[in-house]
Coordinates of C-alpha atoms in Angstrom, one line a residue:
X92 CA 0.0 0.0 0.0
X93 CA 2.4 3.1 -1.1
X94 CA 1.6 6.1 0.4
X95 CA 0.7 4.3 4.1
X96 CA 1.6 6.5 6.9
X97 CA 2.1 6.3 10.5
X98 CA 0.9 9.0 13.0
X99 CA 2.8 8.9 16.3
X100 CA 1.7 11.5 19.3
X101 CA 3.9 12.0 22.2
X102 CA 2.5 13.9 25.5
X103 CA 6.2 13.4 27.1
X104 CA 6.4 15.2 30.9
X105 CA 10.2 15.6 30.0
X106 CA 10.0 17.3 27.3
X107 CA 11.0 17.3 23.7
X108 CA 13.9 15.2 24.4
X109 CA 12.4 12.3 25.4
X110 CA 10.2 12.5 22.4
X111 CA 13.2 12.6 20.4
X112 CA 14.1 9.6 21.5
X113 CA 10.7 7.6 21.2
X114 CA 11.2 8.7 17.4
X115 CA 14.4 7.7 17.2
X116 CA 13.1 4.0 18.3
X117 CA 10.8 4.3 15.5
X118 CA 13.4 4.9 12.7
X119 CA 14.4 1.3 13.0
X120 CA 11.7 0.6 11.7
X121 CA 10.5 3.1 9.8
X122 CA 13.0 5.3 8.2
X123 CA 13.2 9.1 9.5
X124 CA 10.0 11.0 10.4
X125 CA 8.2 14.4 8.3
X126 CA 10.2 16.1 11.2
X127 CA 11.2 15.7 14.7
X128 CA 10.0 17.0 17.9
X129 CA 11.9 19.8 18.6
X130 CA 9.6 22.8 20.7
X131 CA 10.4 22.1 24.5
X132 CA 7.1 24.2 25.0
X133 CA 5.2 21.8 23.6
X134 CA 2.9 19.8 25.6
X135 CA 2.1 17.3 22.2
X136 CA 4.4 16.3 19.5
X137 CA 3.6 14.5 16.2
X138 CA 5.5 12.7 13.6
X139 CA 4.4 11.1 10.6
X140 CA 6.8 8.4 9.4
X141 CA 5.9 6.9 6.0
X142 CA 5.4 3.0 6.6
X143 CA 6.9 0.8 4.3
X144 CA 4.4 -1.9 3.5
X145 CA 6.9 -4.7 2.8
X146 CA 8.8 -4.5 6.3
X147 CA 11.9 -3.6 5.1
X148 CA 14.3 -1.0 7.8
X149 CA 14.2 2.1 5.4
X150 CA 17.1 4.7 6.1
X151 CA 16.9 6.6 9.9
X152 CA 18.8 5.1 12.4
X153 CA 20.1 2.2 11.3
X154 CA 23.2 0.5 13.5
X155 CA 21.9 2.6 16.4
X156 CA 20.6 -0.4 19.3
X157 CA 17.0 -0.2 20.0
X158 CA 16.8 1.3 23.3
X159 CA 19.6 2.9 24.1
X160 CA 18.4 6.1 24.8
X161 CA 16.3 6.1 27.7
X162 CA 13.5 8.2 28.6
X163 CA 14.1 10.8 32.1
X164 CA 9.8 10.7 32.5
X165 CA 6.8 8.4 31.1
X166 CA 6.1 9.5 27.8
X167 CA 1.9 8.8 26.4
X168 CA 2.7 7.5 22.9
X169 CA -0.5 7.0 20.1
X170 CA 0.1 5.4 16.9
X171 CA -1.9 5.7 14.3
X172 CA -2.0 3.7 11.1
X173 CA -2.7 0.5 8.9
X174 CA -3.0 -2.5 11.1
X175 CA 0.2 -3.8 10.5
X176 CA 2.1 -0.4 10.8
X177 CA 0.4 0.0 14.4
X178 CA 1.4 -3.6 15.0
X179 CA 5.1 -3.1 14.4
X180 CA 5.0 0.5 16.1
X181 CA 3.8 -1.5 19.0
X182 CA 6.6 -3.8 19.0
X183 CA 9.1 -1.9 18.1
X184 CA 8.5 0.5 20.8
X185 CA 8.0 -2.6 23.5
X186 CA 11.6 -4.1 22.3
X187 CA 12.8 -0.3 23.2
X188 CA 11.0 1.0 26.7
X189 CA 8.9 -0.6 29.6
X190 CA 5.8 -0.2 27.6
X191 CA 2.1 -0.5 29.3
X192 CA -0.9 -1.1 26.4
X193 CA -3.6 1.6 27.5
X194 CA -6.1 0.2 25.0
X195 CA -6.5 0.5 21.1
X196 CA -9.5 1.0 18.3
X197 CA -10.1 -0.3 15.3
X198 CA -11.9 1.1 12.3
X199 CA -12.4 -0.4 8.8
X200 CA -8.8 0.6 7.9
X201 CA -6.7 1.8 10.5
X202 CA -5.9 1.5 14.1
X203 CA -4.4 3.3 17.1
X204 CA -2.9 2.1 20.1
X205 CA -1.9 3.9 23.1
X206 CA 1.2 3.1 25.3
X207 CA 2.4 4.5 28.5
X208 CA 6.3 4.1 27.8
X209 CA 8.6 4.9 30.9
X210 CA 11.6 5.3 31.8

């Protein structure tokens, strides 16, 4: 399915750095986001990664472990997305943090799944 996309939103107590780092999680997987969180005013952040429907480990942060940033505060995560792109956001971001499944929905062609992630 070209032109699939992933919505992540991040409601991070620490700030933008710590949603820099749940996006950086994601680029495993996903390749780098339409931007990253950068506006420590922020109370919400949003990236939009463009999934790649075959699975492959597009570009981003490649060589970088999985996890080895770590968060300073819990960080609300909700992805957003084809089934399988929420799936493997799921994962990826369960392989990366202590990560707590708050509950998902379902509609006729996307998902979205919220995750307490912390530190």
């Amino acid at each position: 399915m070209p032109g699939t996309q992933l919505t992540v939103t991040l409601s991070p107590q620490g700030g933008a750095a710590d949603a820099q780092t749940v996006v950086r999680a994601l680029e495993s997987a996903f390749g780098a986001p339409d931007e990253v969180p950068a506006d420590d005013g922020a109370t919400v952040h949003t990236a939009t990664f463009a999934a790649d429907p075959e699975g492959r480990r597009p570009g981003g942060a490649e060589g970088t472990p999985v996890g080895a940033d770590r968060l300073s505060a819990p960080v609300t995560v909700t992805v957003q997305g084809t089934p399988d792109a929420v799936r493997r956001a799921s994962e990826t971001l369960a392989g990366a943090f202590t990560a707590h499944d708050q509950g998902a929905a379902s509609g006729d062609q996307e998902q979205e799944r919220q995750l307490l992630l912390e530190p």
